[in-house]
């Protein structure tokens, strides 16, 4: 059960995610390992599917630029010699760093070392707080059985869909949640690629891209499409900002100052959550965070 759990956790953050075995091998469906393991496998799978907007965007980037979806550390950090020999952690695109736990018998009492390049602040994808590193840029992470060490790069904006569905077809019109990881200058940016998720119409230009950016505590979106493509849904239902230094007095859409938004802020973790901002990815907009 432990090997199966760690295998699925690692596979959830690789481009090809599929359980496969010879027809004469032992059964290995998630439910044959017991309820506790089933919960862990379900959690890892849910994390993978929540990231489908990011996977889709990264695959589009691979098609356009030739950069692989799953990248070695040195590919993103060619001037950092410490990354040259690292072969047990990788990046998905440029914004997610993954180091699966592969040590047999590892538990919460064991610690694993992750190298986090010093050019960026890195946020734990589970706690959404900045990772603590030593003077060698090493972070020590608990090896609890439910832990998948994943970190979001400071300066990035990643889109997720958080509603659990029976198929990806049912997710198409689901709303997005933006995860914004601020860098040391409180800036971040990111893209979201959008098409019909089914046909080859993207080859004829039927797709669009939402470009998110935050600077001077103003979050903006610029949508572009050569064919004016707009798909189903597109609502943003939540915005999570990591590394927010202080509580804003108010949050509102520029040009609509009466449209103040609901939000909550945790001073200890420095996480700001904006709920129901009433914007969609297919429109241009600016959301102002009034910080004194």
CSV table of N, CA and C in Angstrom, one decimal, residues 185-187 214-219 288-289:
chain,number,residue,atom,x,y,z
A,185,UNK,N,9.1,41.4,-4.4
A,185,UNK,CA,8.6,42.7,-4.7
A,185,UNK,C,7.1,42.8,-4.8
A,186,UNK,N,6.5,41.7,-4.4
A,186,UNK,CA,5.0,41.6,-4.4
A,186,UNK,C,4.4,41.7,-5.8
A,187,UNK,N,5.1,41.0,-6.7
A,187,UNK,CA,4.6,41.0,-8.1
A,187,UNK,C,4.4,39.5,-8.5
A,214,UNK,N,0.0,40.9,-11.3
A,214,UNK,CA,-0.2,41.8,-10.1
A,214,UNK,C,1.0,42.6,-9.9
A,215,UNK,N,0.8,43.9,-9.7
A,215,UNK,CA,1.9,44.9,-9.5
A,215,UNK,C,1.3,46.1,-8.8
A,216,UNK,N,2.0,46.6,-7.8
A,216,UNK,CA,1.5,47.7,-7.0
A,216,UNK,C,0.1,47.4,-6.4
A,217,UNK,N,-0.1,46.1,-6.1
A,217,UNK,CA,-1.3,45.6,-5.5
A,217,UNK,C,-2.5,45.8,-6.3
A,218,UNK,N,-2.3,45.8,-7.6
A,218,UNK,CA,-3.4,45.8,-8.6
A,218,UNK,C,-3.3,44.5,-9.4
A,219,UNK,N,-4.3,43.7,-9.4
A,219,UNK,CA,-4.4,42.5,-10.1
A,219,UNK,C,-5.2,42.7,-11.4
A,288,UNK,N,-8.3,46.2,-7.6
A,288,UNK,CA,-7.4,46.9,-6.7
A,288,UNK,C,-7.5,46.5,-5.3
A,289,UNK,N,-6.3,46.2,-4.7
A,289,UNK,CA,-6.2,45.9,-3.3
A,289,UNK,C,-5.7,47.2,-2.6
